[in-house]
Amino acid sequence: MVAEAILHGFVLAFGLILPLGAQNVFVFNQGASQPTLWRAAPVIVTAAVCDAILILLAVLGVSLIVLTVTWLKTVLYIIGVCFLLYMGYLTWRSRPDPENREKESFSAKKQMMFAASVSLLNPHAILDTIGVIGTSSLSYAGTEKWGFTLACILVSCLWFFGLALAGRITGKLDRSGSLLRTLNIVSALIMWGVAVYMASQLISL
């Protein structure tokens, strides 16, 4: 039954990670704006590691505290809303220059900081991980549970690499910078939209 658990993990994780959100948008944008795919490695690794941590905490049951402590959930939402508003502002103001990507692109430290923030300060991502992956993992034990967990983590790693690669290909095709500028505008609007939605959820808490 280990194979079934692994398949379940693959399908479930892919379904959760596929929707367009702030985390996916940031990884794609960094793939597009960095001068080489290698320079986007910090954002890929950081996003994958953060997701792996959330998945492990969900499977081990540690992160259930977020669902049971109301004030902690409220604080998480407030930080998430503020951060997404700020991220959207920076993305909106960004003016990609295809001829000078080395100078304009985020440093490794900045990539890691923003990727960690957009991954760990996203209440919906955390609640999805806890509510869906954590709950689904209860069906398994021992080897099956670890097969399910590792499958979820592997999907996350492959997804972020593929997303950055797709961004890199898009960036190479965009000689004028107009496409990247449009992508930044769309990204900023998505981040602000998620922030507004999270604010509405915060009011109802």
XYZ file of N, CA, C and O in Angstrom:
820
model
N 0.812 -1.218 0.000
C 0.000 0.000 0.000
C 0.853 1.279 0.000
O 0.323 2.366 -0.012
N 2.169 1.103 0.096
C 3.052 2.271 0.105
C 2.923 3.042 -1.206
O 2.884 4.277 -1.217
N 2.834 2.306 -2.325
C 2.708 2.942 -3.638
C 1.439 3.783 -3.708
O 1.434 4.888 -4.272
N 0.370 3.290 -3.109
C -0.894 4.033 -3.096
C -0.765 5.312 -2.280
O -1.275 6.376 -2.671
N -0.062 5.230 -1.155
C 0.159 6.405 -0.305
C 1.000 7.454 -1.032
O 0.725 8.657 -0.951
N 2.033 6.977 -1.754
C 2.895 7.888 -2.514
C 2.100 8.576 -3.615
O 2.205 9.793 -3.815
N 1.276 7.806 -4.336
C 0.446 8.376 -5.408
C -0.530 9.401 -4.841
O -0.726 10.480 -5.412
N -1.114 9.069 -3.696
C -2.040 9.991 -3.033
C -1.327 11.298 -2.695
O -1.858 12.397 -2.907
N -0.092 11.183 -2.173
C 0.689 12.365 -1.828
C 0.993 13.229 -3.039
O 0.876 14.460 -2.985
N 1.364 12.587 -4.149
C 1.657 13.320 -5.382
C 0.441 14.110 -5.871
O 0.523 15.307 -6.152
N -0.678 13.414 -5.977
C -1.903 14.042 -6.506
C -2.383 15.163 -5.597
O -2.740 16.261 -6.047
N -2.394 14.898 -4.290
C -2.879 15.879 -3.325
C -2.002 17.128 -3.308
O -2.502 18.262 -3.361
N -0.686 16.925 -3.240
C 0.246 18.061 -3.186
C 0.175 18.889 -4.462
O 0.206 20.126 -4.411
N 0.065 18.229 -5.597
C -0.010 18.956 -6.865
C -1.283 19.789 -6.936
O -1.270 20.936 -7.393
N -2.379 19.223 -6.459
C -3.647 19.958 -6.457
C -3.600 21.185 -5.569
O -4.205 22.219 -5.877
N -2.866 21.077 -4.450
C -2.776 22.208 -3.520
C -1.845 23.302 -4.016
O -2.083 24.490 -3.797
N -0.757 22.903 -4.674
C 0.277 23.873 -5.055
C -0.009 24.548 -6.389
O 0.541 25.602 -6.699
N -0.893 23.948 -7.185
C -1.158 24.446 -8.541
C -1.788 25.835 -8.603
O -1.394 26.654 -9.434
N -2.796 26.165 -7.755
C -3.447 27.476 -7.862
C -2.450 28.638 -7.770
O -1.501 28.584 -6.995
N -2.721 29.677 -8.551
C -1.839 30.849 -8.588
C -1.962 31.624 -7.284
O -3.040 32.039 -6.891
N -0.847 31.798 -6.614
C -0.836 32.544 -5.360
C 0.422 33.369 -5.251
O 1.260 33.367 -6.153
N 0.567 34.066 -4.124
C 1.707 34.962 -3.943
C 3.036 34.220 -4.022
O 4.012 34.712 -4.597
N 3.095 33.031 -3.448
C 4.336 32.252 -3.444
C 4.736 31.847 -4.864
O 5.879 32.042 -5.289
N 3.788 31.298 -5.610
C 4.060 30.884 -6.991
C 4.458 32.069 -7.868
O 5.378 31.978 -8.683
N 3.757 33.169 -7.687
C 4.035 34.375 -8.468
C 5.456 34.877 -8.206
O 6.182 35.241 -9.134
N 5.876 34.864 -6.936
C 7.203 35.355 -6.592
C 8.299 34.470 -7.187
O 9.285 34.975 -7.732
N 8.124 33.145 -7.097
C 9.131 32.222 -7.648
C 9.221 32.391 -9.162
O 10.320 32.450 -9.726
N 8.079 32.482 -9.827
C 8.072 32.664 -11.285
C 8.763 33.971 -11.673
O 9.585 34.011 -12.596
N 8.435 35.034 -10.965
C 9.022 36.342 -11.264
C 10.531 36.354 -11.094
O 11.262 36.970 -11.877
N 11.010 35.669 -10.057
C 12.459 35.617 -9.843
C 13.142 34.814 -10.941
O 14.242 35.157 -11.383
N 12.490 33.749 -11.397
C 13.028 32.993 -12.525
C 13.137 33.855 -13.768
O 14.106 33.770 -14.529
N 12.147 34.732 -13.954
C 12.123 35.599 -15.136
C 13.109 36.759 -15.032
O 13.696 37.176 -16.035
N 13.297 37.282 -13.832
C 14.097 38.503 -13.684
C 15.585 38.260 -13.418
O 16.398 39.151 -13.620
N 15.949 37.065 -12.967
C 17.362 36.784 -12.710
C 18.109 36.557 -14.026
O 17.537 36.035 -14.992
N 19.388 36.942 -14.092
C 20.156 36.794 -15.345
C 20.372 35.341 -15.766
O 20.535 35.053 -16.940
N 20.385 34.406 -14.793
C 20.511 32.977 -15.107
C 19.612 32.194 -14.153
O 19.221 32.696 -13.094
N 19.288 30.944 -14.524
C 18.468 30.095 -13.660
C 19.199 29.813 -12.349
O 18.576 29.724 -11.286
N 20.529 29.671 -12.439
C 21.324 29.415 -11.241
C 21.162 30.528 -10.217
O 21.152 30.288 -9.010
N 21.039 31.765 -10.696
C 20.879 32.906 -9.788
C 19.514 32.897 -9.091
O 19.317 33.609 -8.095
N 18.583 32.107 -9.625
C 17.262 31.986 -8.991
C 17.213 30.811 -8.013
O 16.178 30.554 -7.400
N 18.349 30.109 -7.851
C 18.399 28.944 -6.961
C 17.983 29.268 -5.522
O 17.279 28.476 -4.892
N 18.395 30.429 -4.960
C 17.994 30.727 -3.574
C 16.486 30.747 -3.364
O 16.004 30.240 -2.348
N 15.740 31.301 -4.319
C 14.284 31.364 -4.154
C 13.666 29.975 -4.299
O 12.722 29.625 -3.588
N 14.213 29.153 -5.198
C 13.706 27.790 -5.393
C 13.923 26.965 -4.130
O 12.994 26.326 -3.612
N 15.155 26.986 -3.626
C 15.507 26.194 -2.445
C 14.733 26.661 -1.212
O 14.190 25.847 -0.455
N 14.648 27.977 -1.019
C 13.963 28.512 0.163
C 12.476 28.168 0.150
O 11.927 27.735 1.167
N 11.827 28.349 -0.998
C 10.399 28.024 -1.104
C 10.160 26.538 -0.855
O 9.219 26.151 -0.155
N 11.025 25.693 -1.425
C 10.887 24.241 -1.262
C 11.111 23.824 0.191
O 10.373 22.998 0.729
N 12.127 24.399 0.837
C 12.431 24.064 2.233
C 11.290 24.510 3.153
O 10.875 23.771 4.059
N 10.764 25.713 2.914
C 9.648 26.214 3.727
C 8.428 25.312 3.590
O 7.756 25.001 4.582
N 8.125 24.899 2.362
C 6.999 23.994 2.144
C 7.237 22.652 2.832
O 6.316 22.074 3.413
N 8.477 22.166 2.747
C 8.811 20.891 3.389
C 8.612 20.981 4.899
O 8.084 20.047 5.527
N 9.005 22.110 5.487
C 8.837 22.308 6.928
C 7.354 22.303 7.293
O 6.933 21.645 8.255
N 6.540 23.041 6.514
C 5.099 23.098 6.782
C 4.454 21.724 6.648
O 3.592 21.347 7.448
N 4.871 20.965 5.628
C 4.315 19.622 5.411
C 4.682 18.698 6.575
O 3.822 17.971 7.096
N 5.941 18.754 7.003
C 6.385 17.913 8.127
C 5.646 18.269 9.417
O 5.214 17.390 10.161
N 5.492 19.576 9.669
C 4.783 20.010 10.871
C 3.324 19.566 10.833
O 2.745 19.178 11.854
N 2.728 19.611 9.633
C 1.327 19.196 9.479
C 1.171 17.699 9.711
O 0.277 17.255 10.432
N 2.064 16.917 9.113
C 1.991 15.452 9.243
C 2.256 15.012 10.683
O 1.623 14.079 11.193
N 3.178 15.701 11.351
C 3.514 15.355 12.736
C 2.488 15.893 13.739
O 2.547 15.585 14.922
N 1.578 16.744 13.247
C 0.524 17.266 14.107
C 0.907 18.487 14.913
O 0.076 19.048 15.638
N 2.148 18.940 14.772
C 2.626 20.086 15.558
C 1.871 21.366 15.198
O 1.518 22.171 16.066
N 1.606 21.545 13.911
C 1.018 22.813 13.449
C -0.471 22.951 13.755
O -1.068 23.970 13.443
N -1.086 21.943 14.354
C -2.497 22.059 14.729
C -2.730 23.192 15.727
O -3.844 23.675 15.871
N -1.659 23.627 16.376
C -1.770 24.725 17.336
C -2.301 25.993 16.672
O -2.995 26.793 17.277
N -1.977 26.158 15.373
C -2.441 27.341 14.642
C -3.962 27.359 14.558
O -4.593 28.413 14.586
N -4.563 26.189 14.458
C -6.017 26.104 14.344
C -6.715 26.261 15.682
O -7.891 26.603 15.738
N -6.013 25.989 16.777
C -6.652 26.000 18.091
C -6.414 27.285 18.882
O -7.157 27.578 19.812
N -5.375 28.037 18.537
C -5.084 29.289 19.252
C -5.538 30.470 18.398
O -4.891 30.839 17.425
N -6.662 31.058 18.776
C -7.281 32.119 17.977
C -6.380 33.333 17.796
O -6.254 33.870 16.706
N -5.751 33.769 18.884
C -4.917 34.984 18.789
C -3.726 34.769 17.864
O -3.299 35.688 17.166
N -3.195 33.534 17.846
C -2.052 33.235 16.986
C -2.462 33.302 15.517
O -1.738 33.832 14.668
N -3.656 32.784 15.245
C -4.173 32.841 13.884
C -4.398 34.296 13.456
O -4.092 34.682 12.328
N -4.909 35.114 14.383
C -5.152 36.526 14.092
C -3.843 37.260 13.788
O -3.754 38.020 12.813
N -2.837 37.029 14.610
C -1.520 37.651 14.406
C -0.943 37.237 13.054
O -0.398 38.060 12.307
N -1.088 35.959 12.719
C -0.581 35.437 11.459
C -1.251 36.127 10.274
O -0.594 36.508 9.300
N -2.559 36.324 10.375
C -3.302 37.000 9.298
C -2.865 38.456 9.160
O -2.688 38.956 8.046
N -2.690 39.146 10.274
C -2.293 40.564 10.238
C -0.925 40.716 9.568
O -0.737 41.562 8.688
N 0.029 39.876 9.995
C 1.371 39.924 9.405
C 1.305 39.594 7.916
O 1.944 40.252 7.085
N 0.520 38.576 7.576
C 0.380 38.168 6.171
C -0.186 39.269 5.294
O 0.312 39.525 4.190
N -1.222 39.952 5.765
C -1.842 41.049 5.006
C -0.841 42.179 4.791
O -0.668 42.672 3.668
N -0.159 42.591 5.857
C 0.813 43.689 5.756
C 1.950 43.326 4.794
O 2.359 44.155 3.963
N 2.428 42.098 4.895
C 3.546 41.687 4.055
C 3.145 41.643 2.580
O 3.888 42.099 1.711
N 1.963 41.106 2.290
C 1.514 41.023 0.895
C 1.273 42.407 0.298
O 1.541 42.626 -0.885
N 0.763 43.328 1.102
C 0.589 44.703 0.622
C 1.951 45.312 0.259
O 2.092 45.979 -0.773
N 2.940 45.072 1.121
C 4.295 45.593 0.882
C 4.934 44.923 -0.345
O 5.536 45.599 -1.189
N 4.804 43.609 -0.443
C 5.336 42.877 -1.592
C 4.706 43.354 -2.894
O 5.374 43.518 -3.913
N 3.393 43.580 -2.857
C 2.690 44.069 -4.037
C 3.194 45.441 -4.450
O 3.384 45.726 -5.640
N 3.472 46.288 -3.462
C 3.991 47.632 -3.725
C 5.356 47.572 -4.404
O 5.600 48.256 -5.404
N 6.246 46.724 -3.865
C 7.586 46.588 -4.452
C 7.513 46.028 -5.874
O 8.233 46.473 -6.770
N 6.647 45.046 -6.063
C 6.506 44.424 -7.380
C 5.929 45.409 -8.390
O 6.366 45.469 -9.538
N 4.957 46.191 -7.976
C 4.332 47.186 -8.856
C 5.349 48.230 -9.313
O 5.361 48.652 -10.464
N 6.218 48.655 -8.399
C 7.205 49.688 -8.703
C 8.387 49.185 -9.517
O 9.137 49.978 -10.080
N 8.547 47.863 -9.557
C 9.699 47.279 -10.255
C 9.641 47.578 -11.746
O 8.595 47.459 -12.383
N 10.766 47.988 -12.312
C 10.866 48.281 -13.743
C 11.952 47.391 -14.354
O 13.137 47.745 -14.322
N 11.568 46.205 -14.840
C 12.565 45.269 -15.376
C 13.354 45.858 -16.534
O 12.807 46.506 -17.423
N 14.664 45.632 -16.522
C 15.542 46.078 -17.597
C 16.302 44.863 -18.127
O 17.270 44.415 -17.505
N 15.870 44.287 -19.258
C 16.507 43.085 -19.800
C 18.003 43.246 -20.047
O 18.756 42.286 -20.010
N 18.440 44.475 -20.286
C 19.851 44.717 -20.578
C 20.693 44.828 -19.319
O 21.907 44.804 -19.361
N 20.017 44.983 -18.178
C 20.771 45.216 -16.946
C 20.215 44.382 -15.795
O 20.029 44.876 -14.687
N 19.933 43.119 -16.078
C 19.305 42.257 -15.065
C 20.204 41.999 -13.872
O 19.747 41.816 -12.759
N 21.501 41.984 -14.116
C 22.459 41.729 -13.025
C 22.301 42.761 -11.923
O 22.327 42.445 -10.747
N 22.096 44.004 -12.329
C 21.984 45.101 -11.372
C 20.594 45.180 -10.758
O 20.429 45.471 -9.573
N 19.566 44.919 -11.576
C 18.194 45.103 -11.132
C 17.655 43.934 -10.316
O 16.712 44.097 -9.548
N 18.208 42.730 -10.475
C 17.637 41.537 -9.853
C 17.880 41.495 -8.343
O 18.802 42.122 -7.827
N 17.042 40.729 -7.638
C 17.153 40.564 -6.191
C 18.434 39.807 -5.855
O 18.813 38.876 -6.554
N 19.068 40.194 -4.765
C 20.238 39.455 -4.283
C 19.765 38.123 -3.699
O 18.582 37.919 -3.430
N 20.716 37.194 -3.477
C 20.375 35.887 -2.909
C 19.713 36.045 -1.537
O 18.722 35.380 -1.226
N 20.253 36.953 -0.714
C 19.709 37.175 0.618
C 18.278 37.694 0.554
O 17.395 37.245 1.300
N 18.036 38.639 -0.364
C 16.703 39.209 -0.504
C 15.720 38.170 -1.035
O 14.567 38.100 -0.597
N 16.182 37.341 -1.989
C 15.330 36.261 -2.503
C 14.898 35.334 -1.378
O 13.727 34.965 -1.264
N 15.865 34.931 -0.557
C 15.587 33.986 0.525
C 14.645 34.599 1.562
O 13.719 33.940 2.038
N 14.863 35.863 1.886
C 14.039 36.538 2.877
C 12.592 36.657 2.403
O 11.652 36.317 3.125
N 12.429 37.107 1.160
C 11.086 37.279 0.634
C 10.389 35.943 0.390
O 9.191 35.805 0.644
N 11.145 34.958 -0.097
C 10.555 33.633 -0.344
C 10.088 32.997 0.963
O 9.010 32.401 1.031
N 10.906 33.126 2.004
C 10.526 32.580 3.319
C 9.292 33.295 3.857
O 8.364 32.661 4.384
N 9.264 34.609 3.688
C 8.132 35.393 4.194
C 6.843 35.046 3.466
O 5.800 34.840 4.081
N 6.921 34.981 2.131
C 5.718 34.728 1.343
C 5.238 33.278 1.509
O 4.083 32.964 1.252
N 6.127 32.412 1.993
C 5.761 31.010 2.235
C 5.217 30.809 3.650
O 4.185 30.157 3.838
N 5.911 31.373 4.637
C 5.575 31.122 6.036
C 4.578 32.120 6.618
O 3.984 31.854 7.660
N 4.414 33.292 5.961
C 3.461 34.287 6.461
C 2.182 34.286 5.629
O 1.493 35.297 5.528
N 1.895 33.140 5.028
C 0.691 32.997 4.217
C -0.280 32.074 4.956
O -0.167 30.857 4.874
N -1.220 32.656 5.704
C -2.131 31.838 6.513
C -2.885 30.778 5.718
O -3.089 29.672 6.193
N -3.290 31.129 4.497
C -4.055 30.165 3.702
C -3.209 28.957 3.315
O -3.695 27.821 3.315
N -1.945 29.208 2.991
C -1.047 28.095 2.655
C -0.866 27.200 3.876
O -0.883 25.962 3.770
N -0.703 27.818 5.039
C -0.511 27.055 6.271
C -1.766 26.252 6.610
O -1.700 25.058 6.924
N -2.925 26.911 6.527
C -4.177 26.231 6.863
C -4.495 25.115 5.876
O -5.030 24.075 6.253
N -4.167 25.328 4.596
C -4.356 24.279 3.589
C -3.476 23.073 3.898
O -3.900 21.925 3.815
N -2.228 23.373 4.250
C -1.283 22.294 4.560
C -1.741 21.504 5.774
O -1.750 20.268 5.776
N -2.165 22.230 6.814
C -2.617 21.563 8.037
C -3.923 20.801 7.791
O -4.050 19.621 8.106
N -4.880 21.530 7.194
C -6.214 20.970 7.027
C -6.302 19.835 6.031
O -7.071 18.893 6.219
N -5.521 19.911 4.952
C -5.625 18.906 3.893
C -4.540 17.835 4.011
O -4.839 16.646 4.160
N -3.269 18.263 3.954
C -2.179 17.278 4.016
C -2.103 16.635 5.398
O -1.974 15.409 5.524
N -2.195 17.463 6.439
C -2.139 16.930 7.798
C -3.257 15.943 8.070
O -3.030 14.860 8.617
N -4.483 16.300 7.676
C -5.630 15.422 7.891
C -5.527 14.149 7.058
O -5.804 13.048 7.548
N -5.102 14.289 5.796
C -4.976 13.125 4.910
C -3.924 12.141 5.420
O -4.057 10.927 5.241
N -2.883 12.680 6.055
C -1.802 11.808 6.543
C -2.262 10.898 7.682
O -1.612 9.889 7.993
N -3.385 11.246 8.316
C -3.899 10.436 9.419
C -4.351 9.051 8.956
O -4.505 8.133 9.772
N -4.564 8.924 7.632
C -4.993 7.632 7.086
C -3.848 6.630 7.021
O -4.080 5.447 6.763
N -2.623 7.113 7.209
C -1.448 6.253 7.048
C -0.631 6.172 8.334
O -0.752 7.019 9.220
N 0.205 5.142 8.389
C 1.103 4.971 9.532
C 2.407 4.350 9.045
O 2.446 3.706 7.993
N 3.473 4.567 9.792
C 4.750 3.940 9.472
C 5.289 4.320 8.112
O 5.332 5.505 7.739
N 5.679 3.312 7.337
C 6.287 3.515 6.022
C 5.343 4.230 5.068
O 5.769 5.079 4.276
N 4.065 3.891 5.140
C 3.081 4.520 4.255
C 2.986 6.020 4.522
O 2.916 6.829 3.594
N 2.999 6.395 5.789
C 2.915 7.822 6.142
C 4.135 8.583 5.626
O 3.998 9.692 5.099
N 5.320 7.984 5.752
C 6.538 8.651 5.276
C 6.583 8.696 3.750
O 7.080 9.659 3.171
N 6.043 7.665 3.101
C 5.954 7.679 1.639
C 5.048 8.804 1.170
O 5.376 9.546 0.232
N 3.911 8.965 1.844
C 2.960 10.044 1.548
C 3.624 11.405 1.760
O 3.530 12.300 0.911
N 4.326 11.558 2.879
C 4.973 12.830 3.230
C 6.062 13.206 2.223
O 6.113 14.351 1.752
N 6.930 12.247 1.911
C 8.032 12.508 0.980
C 7.518 12.818 -0.417
O 8.112 13.628 -1.141
N 6.415 12.187 -0.808
C 5.817 12.470 -2.122
C 5.338 13.919 -2.179
O 5.550 14.621 -3.178
N 4.704 14.386 -1.116
C 4.238 15.778 -1.052
C 5.414 16.751 -1.153
O 5.352 17.764 -1.861
N 6.494 16.437 -0.430
C 7.678 17.298 -0.437
C 8.345 17.307 -1.813
O 8.771 18.360 -2.309
N 8.428 16.143 -2.459
C 9.044 16.042 -3.782
C 8.277 16.853 -4.816
O 8.875 17.546 -5.648
N 6.950 16.789 -4.757
C 6.118 17.577 -5.677
C 6.423 19.060 -5.509
O 6.558 19.804 -6.485
N 6.545 19.499 -4.266
C 6.842 20.900 -3.973
C 8.176 21.319 -4.585
O 8.280 22.362 -5.248
N 9.212 20.487 -4.409
C 10.549 20.793 -4.948
C 10.521 20.881 -6.475
O 11.052 21.827 -7.072
N 9.911 19.896 -7.111
C 9.845 19.860 -8.574
C 9.032 21.033 -9.117
O 9.372 21.624 -10.146
N 7.960 21.373 -8.410
C 7.079 22.456 -8.860
C 7.817 23.794 -8.869
O 7.749 24.545 -9.841
N 8.534 24.098 -7.797
C 9.211 25.391 -7.719
C 10.356 25.487 -8.727
O 10.598 26.557 -9.291
N 11.034 24.368 -8.960
C 12.073 24.369 -9.987
C 11.452 24.612 -11.361
O 11.948 25.437 -12.151
N 10.358 23.910 -11.660
C 9.672 24.078 -12.948
C 9.127 25.484 -13.127
O 9.165 26.048 -14.225
N 8.638 26.063 -12.029
C 8.080 27.415 -12.082
C 9.169 28.440 -12.399
O 8.986 29.332 -13.240
N 10.311 28.310 -11.722
C 11.439 29.220 -11.976
C 11.972 29.033 -13.398
O 12.337 30.007 -14.063
N 12.010 27.784 -13.862
C 12.461 27.507 -15.223
C 11.527 28.131 -16.252
O 11.977 28.735 -17.238
N 10.223 28.015 -16.022
C 9.243 28.636 -16.918
C 9.415 30.150 -16.931
O 9.318 30.800 -17.985
N 9.681 30.715 -15.749
C 9.924 32.154 -15.660
C 11.183 32.549 -16.412
O 11.203 33.573 -17.114
N 12.208 31.732 -16.297
C 13.482 32.007 -16.988
C 13.296 32.002 -18.501
O 13.818 32.877 -19.210
N 12.551 31.018 -19.005
C 12.283 30.929 -20.450
C 11.496 32.151 -20.910
O 11.791 32.757 -21.944
N 10.501 32.536 -20.110
C 9.702 33.723 -20.430
C 10.573 34.971 -20.455
O 10.457 35.816 -21.351
N 11.466 35.082 -19.458
C 12.356 36.242 -19.385
C 13.295 36.332 -20.572
O 13.574 37.422 -21.078
N 13.789 35.192 -21.049
C 14.706 35.180 -22.197
C 13.992 35.596 -23.481
O 14.592 36.201 -24.371
N 12.704 35.265 -23.568
C 11.940 35.606 -24.769
C 11.542 37.081 -24.795
O 11.227 37.621 -25.851
N 11.558 37.704 -23.628
C 11.121 39.096 -23.517
C 12.313 40.037 -23.663
O 12.966 40.390 -22.687
N 12.596 40.448 -24.874
C 13.759 41.320 -25.143
C 13.527 42.770 -24.739
O 14.448 43.490 -24.392
N 12.267 43.204 -24.786
C 11.976 44.619 -24.520
C 11.723 44.907 -23.048
O 11.847 46.043 -22.594
N 11.343 43.879 -22.299
C 11.014 44.084 -20.893
C 9.547 44.379 -20.663
O 9.091 44.453 -19.518
N 8.780 44.542 -21.745
C 7.356 44.888 -21.610
C 6.546 43.731 -21.006
O 5.631 43.951 -20.206
N 6.905 42.493 -21.373
C 6.184 41.340 -20.836
C 6.434 41.195 -19.342
O 5.507 40.943 -18.565
N 7.710 41.377 -18.937
C 8.033 41.283 -17.517
C 7.344 42.389 -16.722
O 6.901 42.168 -15.590
N 7.244 43.561 -17.324
C 6.544 44.666 -16.655
C 5.072 44.312 -16.460
O 4.500 44.547 -15.396
N 4.458 43.731 -17.499
C 3.058 43.308 -17.410
C 2.890 42.235 -16.344
O 1.937 42.266 -15.554
N 3.838 41.282 -16.303
C 3.792 40.223 -15.298
C 3.906 40.793 -13.884
O 3.230 40.330 -12.960
N 4.748 41.819 -13.728
C 4.883 42.461 -12.416
C 3.587 43.125 -11.981
O 3.203 43.055 -10.813
N 2.912 43.766 -12.926
C 1.637 44.422 -12.618
C 0.596 43.385 -12.202
O -0.106 43.548 -11.197
N 0.514 42.297 -12.976
C -0.434 41.222 -12.664
C -0.096 40.602 -11.310
O -0.988 40.332 -10.490
N 1.200 40.394 -11.063
C 1.654 39.813 -9.790
C 1.263 40.696 -8.612
O 0.789 40.205 -7.583
N 1.489 42.001 -8.775
C 1.145 42.943 -7.709
C -0.355 42.917 -7.426
O -0.775 42.906 -6.255
N -1.155 42.867 -8.486
C -2.613 42.837 -8.319
C -3.060 41.551 -7.622
O -3.980 41.569 -6.788
N -2.405 40.436 -7.953
C -2.723 39.161 -7.297
C -2.384 39.235 -5.807
O -3.175 38.832 -4.950
N -1.203 39.775 -5.495
C -0.797 39.899 -4.088
C -1.753 40.792 -3.315
O -2.152 40.474 -2.188
N -2.128 41.917 -3.915
C -3.075 42.810 -3.251
C -4.448 42.154 -3.103
O -5.122 42.333 -2.090
N -4.846 41.393 -4.114
C -6.129 40.685 -4.054
C -6.150 39.667 -2.924
O -7.135 39.577 -2.175
N -5.050 38.917 -2.791
C -4.943 37.940 -1.704
C -4.949 38.655 -0.353
O -5.575 38.189 0.609
N -4.275 39.802 -0.289
C -4.222 40.574 0.961
C -5.618 41.051 1.359
O -6.001 40.974 2.538
N -6.385 41.535 0.386
C -7.752 42.005 0.661
C -8.630 40.848 1.128
O -9.408 40.972 2.082
N -8.478 39.701 0.452
C -9.256 38.520 0.840
C -8.903 38.089 2.265
O -9.779 37.768 3.077
N -7.601 38.089 2.576
C -7.160 37.714 3.912
C -7.664 38.709 4.964
O -8.017 38.323 6.074
N -7.722 39.991 4.586
C -8.227 41.010 5.511
C -9.703 40.767 5.822
O -10.144 40.928 6.960
N -10.449 40.364 4.788
C -11.869 40.066 4.995
C -12.047 38.859 5.919
O -12.961 38.801 6.748
N -11.126 37.869 5.768
C -11.153 36.695 6.635
C -10.785 37.082 8.072
O -11.340 36.545 9.030
N -9.872 38.026 8.187
C -9.428 38.493 9.497
C -10.588 39.147 10.252
O -10.768 38.924 11.457
N -11.379 39.921 9.526
C -12.528 40.611 10.147
C -13.539 39.592 10.690
O -14.170 39.817 11.720
N -13.664 38.476 9.965
C -14.645 37.479 10.376
C -14.147 36.538 11.478
O -14.910 35.731 12.009
N -12.846 36.643 11.826
C -12.315 35.768 12.888
C -12.912 36.125 14.248
O -13.093 37.285 14.567
